[in-house]
mmCIF file of C-alpha atoms in Angstrom:
data_model
loop_
_atom_site.group_PDB
_atom_site.id
_atom_site.type_symbol
_atom_site.label_atom_id
_atom_site.label_comp_id
_atom_site.label_asym_id
_atom_site.label_seq_id
_atom_site.Cartn_x
_atom_site.Cartn_y
_atom_site.Cartn_z
ATOM 1 C CA UNK A 1 6.304 3.550 -95.201
ATOM 2 C CA UNK A 2 5.520 1.771 -91.940
ATOM 3 C CA UNK A 3 2.380 3.887 -91.433
ATOM 4 C CA UNK A 4 1.451 3.302 -95.042
ATOM 5 C CA UNK A 5 1.659 -0.462 -94.652
ATOM 6 C CA UNK A 6 -0.246 -0.340 -91.365
ATOM 7 C CA UNK A 7 -3.124 1.204 -93.308
ATOM 8 C CA UNK A 8 -2.729 -1.479 -95.960
ATOM 9 C CA UNK A 9 -2.968 -4.463 -93.622
ATOM 10 C CA UNK A 10 -4.560 -2.942 -90.530
ATOM 11 C CA UNK A 11 -2.667 -2.118 -87.375
ATOM 12 C CA UNK A 12 -0.999 -5.139 -85.845
ATOM 13 C CA UNK A 13 -0.347 -5.553 -82.124
ATOM 14 C CA UNK A 14 3.119 -5.049 -80.777
ATOM 15 C CA UNK A 15 5.055 -8.273 -80.783
ATOM 16 C CA UNK A 16 8.062 -9.597 -78.962
ATOM 17 C CA UNK A 17 11.380 -9.443 -80.839
ATOM 18 C CA UNK A 18 11.795 -12.356 -83.196
ATOM 19 C CA UNK A 19 14.230 -15.054 -82.083
ATOM 20 C CA UNK A 20 17.683 -14.476 -83.449
ATOM 21 C CA UNK A 21 18.341 -16.327 -86.681
ATOM 22 C CA UNK A 22 21.615 -18.167 -87.341
ATOM 23 C CA UNK A 23 24.102 -15.603 -88.562
ATOM 24 C CA UNK A 24 27.219 -17.519 -89.540
ATOM 25 C CA UNK A 25 27.300 -18.041 -93.321
ATOM 26 C CA UNK A 26 28.225 -21.694 -93.032
ATOM 27 C CA UNK A 27 25.234 -22.465 -90.801
ATOM 28 C CA UNK A 28 23.398 -22.677 -94.143
ATOM 29 C CA UNK A 29 24.552 -25.769 -96.005
ATOM 30 C CA UNK A 30 25.573 -25.408 -99.634
ATOM 31 C CA UNK A 31 23.795 -28.652 -100.482
ATOM 32 C CA UNK A 32 21.296 -30.528 -98.357
ATOM 33 C CA UNK A 33 21.974 -34.275 -98.376
ATOM 34 C CA UNK A 34 19.394 -36.040 -100.555
ATOM 35 C CA UNK A 35 16.957 -38.428 -98.867
ATOM 36 C CA UNK A 36 18.013 -42.068 -98.703
ATOM 37 C CA UNK A 37 15.425 -43.030 -101.306
ATOM 38 C CA UNK A 38 16.327 -40.261 -103.767
ATOM 39 C CA UNK A 39 17.056 -41.451 -107.316
ATOM 40 C CA UNK A 40 20.641 -41.269 -108.507
ATOM 41 C CA UNK A 41 19.802 -38.563 -111.036
ATOM 42 C CA UNK A 42 18.120 -36.263 -108.473
ATOM 43 C CA UNK A 43 18.733 -32.612 -109.316
ATOM 44 C CA UNK A 44 19.161 -29.834 -106.743
ATOM 45 C CA UNK A 45 17.321 -26.891 -108.305
ATOM 46 C CA UNK A 46 19.189 -24.182 -106.387
ATOM 47 C CA UNK A 47 22.567 -25.319 -107.736
ATOM 48 C CA UNK A 48 21.227 -24.290 -111.159
ATOM 49 C CA UNK A 49 19.074 -21.321 -110.176
ATOM 50 C CA UNK A 50 21.548 -19.104 -108.325
ATOM 51 C CA UNK A 51 24.356 -19.351 -110.898
ATOM 52 C CA UNK A 52 21.765 -18.406 -113.552
ATOM 53 C CA UNK A 53 20.382 -15.550 -111.457
ATOM 54 C CA UNK A 54 23.826 -14.053 -110.795
ATOM 55 C CA UNK A 55 25.134 -14.842 -114.311
ATOM 56 C CA UNK A 56 28.096 -16.752 -112.964
ATOM 57 C CA UNK A 57 29.588 -19.892 -114.392
ATOM 58 C CA UNK A 58 28.459 -23.281 -113.150
ATOM 59 C CA UNK A 59 28.441 -23.489 -109.359
ATOM 60 C CA UNK A 60 31.374 -25.195 -107.662
ATOM 61 C CA UNK A 61 31.617 -27.243 -104.488
ATOM 62 C CA UNK A 62 34.499 -25.418 -102.792
ATOM 63 C CA UNK A 63 35.306 -23.169 -99.868
ATOM 64 C CA UNK A 64 34.275 -19.534 -99.923
ATOM 65 C CA UNK A 65 36.690 -17.226 -101.698
ATOM 66 C CA UNK A 66 37.834 -14.019 -99.994
ATOM 67 C CA UNK A 67 35.593 -12.032 -102.365
ATOM 68 C CA UNK A 68 32.580 -14.160 -101.456
ATOM 69 C CA UNK A 69 33.357 -13.905 -97.737
ATOM 70 C CA UNK A 70 33.632 -10.110 -97.996
ATOM 71 C CA UNK A 71 30.201 -9.879 -99.576
ATOM 72 C CA UNK A 72 28.595 -12.233 -97.081
ATOM 73 C CA UNK A 73 30.045 -10.170 -94.235
ATOM 74 C CA UNK A 74 28.307 -7.117 -95.709
ATOM 75 C CA UNK A 75 24.999 -9.000 -95.950
ATOM 76 C CA UNK A 76 25.383 -10.216 -92.373
ATOM 77 C CA UNK A 77 26.007 -6.679 -91.070
ATOM 78 C CA UNK A 78 22.812 -5.372 -92.683
ATOM 79 C CA UNK A 79 20.724 -8.373 -91.592
ATOM 80 C CA UNK A 80 22.034 -8.139 -88.009
ATOM 81 C CA UNK A 81 21.435 -4.398 -87.745
ATOM 82 C CA UNK A 82 17.622 -4.697 -88.038
ATOM 83 C CA UNK A 83 17.702 -1.087 -89.206
ATOM 84 C CA UNK A 84 14.508 0.551 -90.574
ATOM 85 C CA UNK A 85 16.709 2.132 -93.256
ATOM 86 C CA UNK A 86 17.045 -1.323 -94.811
ATOM 87 C CA UNK A 87 13.554 -0.875 -96.294
ATOM 88 C CA UNK A 88 14.807 2.258 -98.077
ATOM 89 C CA UNK A 89 16.956 0.063 -100.330
ATOM 90 C CA UNK A 90 13.850 -0.573 -102.452
ATOM 91 C CA UNK A 91 11.385 1.954 -103.987
ATOM 92 C CA UNK A 92 8.211 3.031 -102.206
ATOM 93 C CA UNK A 93 4.679 1.935 -103.101
ATOM 94 C CA UNK A 94 2.219 4.117 -105.097
ATOM 95 C CA UNK A 95 -0.022 6.070 -102.704
ATOM 96 C CA UNK A 96 -3.356 4.816 -104.094
ATOM 97 C CA UNK A 97 -2.581 1.161 -103.495
ATOM 98 C CA UNK A 98 -2.628 1.064 -99.664
ATOM 99 C CA UNK A 99 -5.947 2.923 -99.707
ATOM 100 C CA UNK A 100 -7.374 0.396 -102.142
ATOM 101 C CA UNK A 101 -6.119 -2.617 -100.239
ATOM 102 C CA UNK A 102 -7.524 -1.171 -97.016
ATOM 103 C CA UNK A 103 -10.906 -0.977 -98.731
ATOM 104 C CA UNK A 104 -10.624 -4.596 -99.769
ATOM 105 C CA UNK A 105 -10.447 -5.573 -96.086
ATOM 106 C CA UNK A 106 -13.908 -4.091 -95.517
ATOM 107 C CA UNK A 107 -16.699 -6.643 -95.836
ATOM 108 C CA UNK A 108 -19.349 -4.293 -97.211
ATOM 109 C CA UNK A 109 -17.288 -2.474 -99.834
ATOM 110 C CA UNK A 110 -19.019 -2.386 -103.231
ATOM 111 C CA UNK A 111 -17.501 -2.874 -106.664
ATOM 112 C CA UNK A 112 -18.513 0.683 -107.570
ATOM 113 C CA UNK A 113 -16.517 2.040 -104.594
ATOM 114 C CA UNK A 114 -13.503 -0.035 -105.589
ATOM 115 C CA UNK A 115 -13.852 1.040 -109.215
ATOM 116 C CA UNK A 116 -13.783 4.693 -108.142
ATOM 117 C CA UNK A 117 -10.498 4.140 -106.304
ATOM 118 C CA UNK A 118 -8.926 2.102 -109.095
ATOM 119 C CA UNK A 119 -9.582 4.822 -111.671
ATOM 120 C CA UNK A 120 -7.256 7.134 -109.701
ATOM 121 C CA UNK A 121 -4.275 5.103 -110.941
ATOM 122 C CA UNK A 122 -3.862 4.685 -114.711
ATOM 123 C CA UNK A 123 -1.333 1.879 -114.291
ATOM 124 C CA UNK A 124 -3.770 -0.067 -112.125
ATOM 125 C CA UNK A 125 -6.641 0.506 -114.588
ATOM 126 C CA UNK A 126 -4.536 -0.890 -117.400
ATOM 127 C CA UNK A 127 -3.456 -3.886 -115.304
ATOM 128 C CA UNK A 128 -7.042 -4.785 -114.329
ATOM 129 C CA UNK A 129 -8.365 -4.544 -117.889
ATOM 130 C CA UNK A 130 -5.410 -6.460 -119.293
ATOM 131 C CA UNK A 131 -5.921 -9.230 -116.739
ATOM 132 C CA UNK A 132 -9.661 -9.595 -117.239
ATOM 133 C CA UNK A 133 -9.321 -9.629 -121.034
ATOM 134 C CA UNK A 134 -6.535 -12.205 -121.019
ATOM 135 C CA UNK A 135 -7.063 -15.695 -122.426
ATOM 136 C CA UNK A 136 -7.182 -17.010 -118.845
ATOM 137 C CA UNK A 137 -10.816 -15.879 -118.528
ATOM 138 C CA UNK A 138 -11.726 -16.992 -122.086
ATOM 139 C CA UNK A 139 -14.292 -14.244 -122.614
ATOM 140 C CA UNK A 140 -16.044 -13.925 -125.970
ATOM 141 C CA UNK A 141 -16.333 -10.133 -125.617
ATOM 142 C CA UNK A 142 -13.812 -7.709 -124.186
ATOM 143 C CA UNK A 143 -14.448 -5.830 -120.933
ATOM 144 C CA UNK A 144 -13.950 -2.082 -121.187
ATOM 145 C CA UNK A 145 -14.891 -0.685 -117.784
ATOM 146 C CA UNK A 146 -13.566 -1.324 -114.299
ATOM 147 C CA UNK A 147 -16.838 -2.194 -112.556
ATOM 148 C CA UNK A 148 -17.566 -4.995 -115.055
ATOM 149 C CA UNK A 149 -13.966 -6.136 -114.737
ATOM 150 C CA UNK A 150 -14.337 -6.485 -110.966
ATOM 151 C CA UNK A 151 -17.374 -8.704 -111.481
ATOM 152 C CA UNK A 152 -15.184 -11.049 -113.533
ATOM 153 C CA UNK A 153 -11.977 -10.982 -111.533
ATOM 154 C CA UNK A 154 -13.503 -10.931 -108.033
ATOM 155 C CA UNK A 155 -12.266 -9.039 -105.008
ATOM 156 C CA UNK A 156 -9.725 -11.695 -104.014
ATOM 157 C CA UNK A 157 -8.276 -11.664 -107.514
ATOM 158 C CA UNK A 158 -8.141 -7.892 -107.287
ATOM 159 C CA UNK A 159 -6.163 -8.031 -104.028
ATOM 160 C CA UNK A 160 -3.491 -10.143 -105.706
ATOM 161 C CA UNK A 161 -3.440 -7.960 -108.790
ATOM 162 C CA UNK A 162 -3.075 -4.815 -106.684
ATOM 163 C CA UNK A 163 -0.204 -6.394 -104.763
ATOM 164 C CA UNK A 164 1.519 -7.277 -108.042
ATOM 165 C CA UNK A 165 1.204 -3.722 -109.311
ATOM 166 C CA UNK A 166 2.442 -2.388 -105.966
ATOM 167 C CA UNK A 167 5.498 -4.605 -105.874
ATOM 168 C CA UNK A 168 6.599 -4.436 -109.502
ATOM 169 C CA UNK A 169 8.509 -1.113 -109.119
ATOM 170 C CA UNK A 170 10.560 -2.796 -106.393
ATOM 171 C CA UNK A 171 12.008 -5.017 -109.114
ATOM 172 C CA UNK A 172 13.108 -2.095 -111.280
ATOM 173 C CA UNK A 173 16.443 -2.033 -113.035
ATOM 174 C CA UNK A 174 19.083 0.679 -113.230
ATOM 175 C CA UNK A 175 19.938 0.660 -109.515
ATOM 176 C CA UNK A 176 23.330 -0.998 -109.796
ATOM 177 C CA UNK A 177 25.168 -3.865 -111.460
ATOM 178 C CA UNK A 178 23.581 -6.784 -109.606
ATOM 179 C CA UNK A 179 20.105 -5.261 -109.375
ATOM 180 C CA UNK A 180 20.031 -4.373 -113.072
ATOM 181 C CA UNK A 181 21.157 -7.870 -113.944
ATOM 182 C CA UNK A 182 18.859 -9.836 -111.644
ATOM 183 C CA UNK A 183 15.715 -7.740 -111.082
ATOM 184 C CA UNK A 184 13.971 -8.661 -114.364
ATOM 185 C CA UNK A 185 14.740 -12.322 -113.728
ATOM 186 C CA UNK A 186 13.327 -12.103 -110.216
ATOM 187 C CA UNK A 187 10.144 -10.456 -111.465
ATOM 188 C CA UNK A 188 9.679 -13.272 -113.983
ATOM 189 C CA UNK A 189 10.142 -15.723 -111.111
ATOM 190 C CA UNK A 190 7.683 -13.769 -108.941
ATOM 191 C CA UNK A 191 5.015 -13.970 -111.642
ATOM 192 C CA UNK A 192 5.344 -17.749 -111.794
ATOM 193 C CA UNK A 193 5.584 -18.036 -108.017
ATOM 194 C CA UNK A 194 2.364 -16.069 -107.577
ATOM 195 C CA UNK A 195 0.468 -18.637 -109.648
ATOM 196 C CA UNK A 196 2.149 -21.476 -107.778
ATOM 197 C CA UNK A 197 1.299 -19.913 -104.388
ATOM 198 C CA UNK A 198 -2.372 -19.753 -105.327
ATOM 199 C CA UNK A 199 -2.228 -23.385 -106.479
ATOM 200 C CA UNK A 200 -0.721 -24.756 -103.273
ATOM 201 C CA UNK A 201 -2.760 -22.419 -101.049
ATOM 202 C CA UNK A 202 -5.914 -24.036 -102.424
ATOM 203 C CA UNK A 203 -4.476 -27.507 -101.806
ATOM 204 C CA UNK A 204 -3.349 -26.810 -98.243
ATOM 205 C CA UNK A 205 -6.277 -24.533 -97.375
ATOM 206 C CA UNK A 206 -4.402 -21.397 -96.427
ATOM 207 C CA UNK A 207 -5.207 -17.782 -97.248
ATOM 208 C CA UNK A 208 -4.172 -17.382 -100.908
ATOM 209 C CA UNK A 209 -3.448 -13.682 -100.452
ATOM 210 C CA UNK A 210 -1.084 -14.304 -97.531
ATOM 211 C CA UNK A 211 0.707 -16.953 -99.596
ATOM 212 C CA UNK A 212 0.915 -14.534 -102.516
ATOM 213 C CA UNK A 213 2.327 -11.772 -100.298
ATOM 214 C CA UNK A 214 4.864 -14.145 -98.742
ATOM 215 C CA UNK A 215 6.187 -15.091 -102.182
ATOM 216 C CA UNK A 216 6.524 -11.441 -103.205
ATOM 217 C CA UNK A 217 8.177 -10.408 -99.936
ATOM 218 C CA UNK A 218 10.623 -13.312 -100.147
ATOM 219 C CA UNK A 219 11.837 -12.056 -103.521
ATOM 220 C CA UNK A 220 12.005 -8.484 -102.216
ATOM 221 C CA UNK A 221 14.541 -9.864 -99.733
ATOM 222 C CA UNK A 222 16.660 -11.004 -102.681
ATOM 223 C CA UNK A 223 16.414 -7.507 -104.201
ATOM 224 C CA UNK A 224 17.600 -5.963 -100.917
ATOM 225 C CA UNK A 225 20.515 -8.417 -100.800
ATOM 226 C CA UNK A 226 21.437 -7.456 -104.362
ATOM 227 C CA UNK A 227 21.322 -3.763 -103.417
ATOM 228 C CA UNK A 228 23.734 -4.470 -100.564
ATOM 229 C CA UNK A 229 26.106 -6.127 -103.049
ATOM 230 C CA UNK A 230 25.736 -3.113 -105.351
ATOM 231 C CA UNK A 231 26.847 -0.815 -102.531
ATOM 232 C CA UNK A 232 30.180 -2.622 -102.488
ATOM 233 C CA UNK A 233 31.205 -2.981 -106.128
ATOM 234 C CA UNK A 234 30.585 -5.314 -109.078
ATOM 235 C CA UNK A 235 32.180 -8.721 -108.674
ATOM 236 C CA UNK A 236 34.633 -9.972 -111.287
ATOM 237 C CA UNK A 237 32.739 -12.176 -113.749
ATOM 238 C CA UNK A 238 32.404 -15.724 -112.470
ATOM 239 C CA UNK A 239 33.775 -14.876 -109.022
ATOM 240 C CA UNK A 240 30.646 -15.708 -107.016
ATOM 241 C CA UNK A 241 30.621 -19.358 -107.999
ATOM 242 C CA UNK A 242 30.764 -21.462 -104.852
ATOM 243 C CA UNK A 243 27.623 -23.303 -103.852
ATOM 244 C CA UNK A 244 28.382 -22.289 -100.264
ATOM 245 C CA UNK A 245 28.059 -18.628 -101.302
ATOM 246 C CA UNK A 246 24.794 -19.259 -103.148
ATOM 247 C CA UNK A 247 23.267 -21.055 -100.146
ATOM 248 C CA UNK A 248 24.428 -18.328 -97.749
ATOM 249 C CA UNK A 249 23.164 -15.619 -100.099
ATOM 250 C CA UNK A 250 19.731 -17.286 -100.017
ATOM 251 C CA UNK A 251 19.932 -17.450 -96.213
ATOM 252 C CA UNK A 252 20.646 -13.730 -95.830
ATOM 253 C CA UNK A 253 18.026 -12.848 -98.460
ATOM 254 C CA UNK A 254 15.401 -14.540 -96.283
ATOM 255 C CA UNK A 255 16.646 -12.701 -93.209
ATOM 256 C CA UNK A 256 16.506 -9.380 -95.052
ATOM 257 C CA UNK A 257 12.982 -10.135 -96.268
ATOM 258 C CA UNK A 258 11.967 -10.634 -92.627
ATOM 259 C CA UNK A 259 13.660 -7.360 -91.616
ATOM 260 C CA UNK A 260 11.837 -5.412 -94.338
ATOM 261 C CA UNK A 261 8.539 -7.161 -93.649
ATOM 262 C CA UNK A 262 8.665 -6.284 -89.940
ATOM 263 C CA UNK A 263 9.483 -2.646 -90.594
ATOM 264 C CA UNK A 264 6.700 -2.442 -93.182
ATOM 265 C CA UNK A 265 4.186 -3.940 -90.743
ATOM 266 C CA UNK A 266 3.445 -7.068 -92.780
ATOM 267 C CA UNK A 267 1.265 -9.778 -91.185
ATOM 268 C CA UNK A 268 3.205 -11.954 -88.772
ATOM 269 C CA UNK A 269 2.055 -15.107 -90.570
ATOM 270 C CA UNK A 270 3.729 -13.900 -93.775
ATOM 271 C CA UNK A 271 7.013 -13.106 -92.031
ATOM 272 C CA UNK A 272 6.984 -16.356 -90.078
ATOM 273 C CA UNK A 273 6.471 -18.316 -93.301
ATOM 274 C CA UNK A 274 9.633 -16.815 -94.823
ATOM 275 C CA UNK A 275 11.539 -17.401 -91.578
ATOM 276 C CA UNK A 276 10.524 -21.073 -91.569
ATOM 277 C CA UNK A 277 10.809 -21.656 -95.329
ATOM 278 C CA UNK A 278 14.423 -22.813 -95.143
ATOM 279 C CA UNK A 279 13.475 -25.764 -92.941
ATOM 280 C CA UNK A 280 10.022 -26.861 -94.091
ATOM 281 C CA UNK A 281 10.034 -30.386 -92.612
ATOM 282 C CA UNK A 282 7.025 -30.550 -90.309
ATOM 283 C CA UNK A 283 6.327 -26.872 -90.920
ATOM 284 C CA UNK A 284 2.875 -25.352 -90.840
ATOM 285 C CA UNK A 285 0.848 -24.995 -93.999
ATOM 286 C CA UNK A 286 1.908 -21.493 -95.114
ATOM 287 C CA UNK A 287 5.682 -22.216 -95.030
ATOM 288 C CA UNK A 288 4.946 -25.429 -96.947
ATOM 289 C CA UNK A 289 3.073 -23.455 -99.584
ATOM 290 C CA UNK A 290 5.957 -21.005 -99.893
ATOM 291 C CA UNK A 291 8.529 -23.786 -100.161
ATOM 292 C CA UNK A 292 6.626 -25.867 -102.726
ATOM 293 C CA UNK A 293 5.577 -22.849 -104.799
ATOM 294 C CA UNK A 294 9.092 -21.403 -104.845
ATOM 295 C CA UNK A 295 10.656 -24.676 -105.922
ATOM 296 C CA UNK A 296 8.093 -25.397 -108.631
ATOM 297 C CA UNK A 297 8.356 -21.841 -109.996
ATOM 298 C CA UNK A 298 12.166 -22.067 -110.138
ATOM 299 C CA UNK A 299 11.921 -25.373 -111.991
ATOM 300 C CA UNK A 300 9.540 -23.897 -114.554
ATOM 301 C CA UNK A 301 11.765 -20.849 -115.037
ATOM 302 C CA UNK A 302 14.877 -22.992 -115.535
ATOM 303 C CA UNK A 303 13.047 -25.063 -118.147
ATOM 304 C CA UNK A 304 12.005 -21.861 -119.961
ATOM 305 C CA UNK A 305 15.625 -20.696 -119.978
ATOM 306 C CA UNK A 306 16.907 -24.013 -121.327
ATOM 307 C CA UNK A 307 18.792 -25.056 -118.191
ATOM 308 C CA UNK A 308 16.463 -27.998 -117.576
ATOM 309 C CA UNK A 309 14.363 -30.112 -119.902
ATOM 310 C CA UNK A 310 10.778 -31.211 -119.315
ATOM 311 C CA UNK A 311 12.093 -34.760 -118.964
ATOM 312 C CA UNK A 312 14.187 -33.663 -115.965
ATOM 313 C CA UNK A 313 11.398 -31.967 -114.004
ATOM 314 C CA UNK A 314 10.441 -35.005 -111.937
ATOM 315 C CA UNK A 315 14.104 -35.588 -111.036
ATOM 316 C CA UNK A 316 14.041 -32.178 -109.291
ATOM 317 C CA UNK A 317 11.293 -33.310 -106.915
ATOM 318 C CA UNK A 318 11.187 -35.658 -103.970
ATOM 319 C CA UNK A 319 9.101 -36.444 -100.903
ATOM 320 C CA UNK A 320 5.337 -36.755 -100.652
ATOM 321 C CA UNK A 321 4.469 -33.758 -102.846
ATOM 322 C CA UNK A 322 5.830 -34.879 -106.224
ATOM 323 C CA UNK A 323 2.379 -35.338 -107.775
ATOM 324 C CA UNK A 324 1.165 -31.975 -106.421
ATOM 325 C CA UNK A 325 4.260 -30.203 -107.757
ATOM 326 C CA UNK A 326 3.817 -31.816 -111.177
ATOM 327 C CA UNK A 327 0.191 -30.641 -111.250
ATOM 328 C CA UNK A 328 1.360 -27.131 -110.400
ATOM 329 C CA UNK A 329 4.111 -27.325 -113.016
ATOM 330 C CA UNK A 330 1.527 -28.169 -115.688
ATOM 331 C CA UNK A 331 -0.555 -25.176 -114.561
ATOM 332 C CA UNK A 332 2.500 -22.918 -114.946
ATOM 333 C CA UNK A 333 3.038 -24.304 -118.456
ATOM 334 C CA UNK A 334 -0.592 -23.536 -119.314
ATOM 335 C CA UNK A 335 -0.187 -20.010 -117.936
ATOM 336 C CA UNK A 336 2.837 -19.469 -120.190
ATOM 337 C CA UNK A 337 0.838 -20.636 -123.199
ATOM 338 C CA UNK A 338 -2.031 -18.312 -122.292
ATOM 339 C CA UNK A 339 0.379 -15.386 -121.883
ATOM 340 C CA UNK A 340 1.887 -16.114 -125.298
ATOM 341 C CA UNK A 341 -1.589 -16.289 -126.857
ATOM 342 C CA UNK A 342 -2.543 -12.976 -125.244
ATOM 343 C CA UNK A 343 0.634 -11.312 -126.518
ATOM 344 C CA UNK A 344 0.069 -12.473 -130.080
ATOM 345 C CA UNK A 345 -3.558 -11.255 -130.166
ATOM 346 C CA UNK A 346 -2.793 -7.769 -128.851
#
């Protein structure tokens, strides 16, 4: 897999070991204190998201239970080990995709060359045609061949589409209690987060593909954390309820995403963005994109699931990026409408 990803992104120079991340569960706060100017009805999105993701009851402000501590110890052991086998907790990528993404890094590659490679993978052909014929592009006539589709979608759009196709099997179900429960929900989040990453990447002038990859890899870290929980045993319903557990689970998911990303040879900028995402104050542009996109995508998903109302969206936001997040939220709403329209016309 490491060689495969080196071909995908190009060989990266050897780097010094990353600085050790905090490893005690309680170094990650269950709830960050709200800013002094925050409105009284401010809503912490993660206190709603993680209970929904794990299908537990409403989160509680309390100490860790013994069951929660046992599971966090298991996550800590895997995160601390920095073992290449950690990447084996998720499925491998289809062989054609690294070859295609390597071609996309070449400046002089033609659409006909890309089309020839795409046609080797029926799933990828279907994904490209479905994307280009969606209501997003508002075409009066359907596109039926790959070379014409590439003219519409563009090579940068193709890179993101290929990455989506490559990563989707990693969010497959049937691998255990927690993974089966949460993987479809995480893929729905990843789809929204991909749109949000592109939105904020344009605003903050960062590479949209790196932002897109960072969002996907971050959620792969959650999948790996869920697989670690599956290797223990299913938790009694409602047991994993403390907000301290949810915050620590998010902390170890980020660490595991960094472990997998390093062993897969992902770009350092992508890994660094996930590493810094937990503390975005004063962060560089890519961690800011990841933070803002992740939060806005979670808000949109919670509204879709009925856990928030549209009237509560602004109460979930604070700081200097409220207007930008609201713009992104409206774009996510439009994308949902377009997806619904596409589904009804097929």
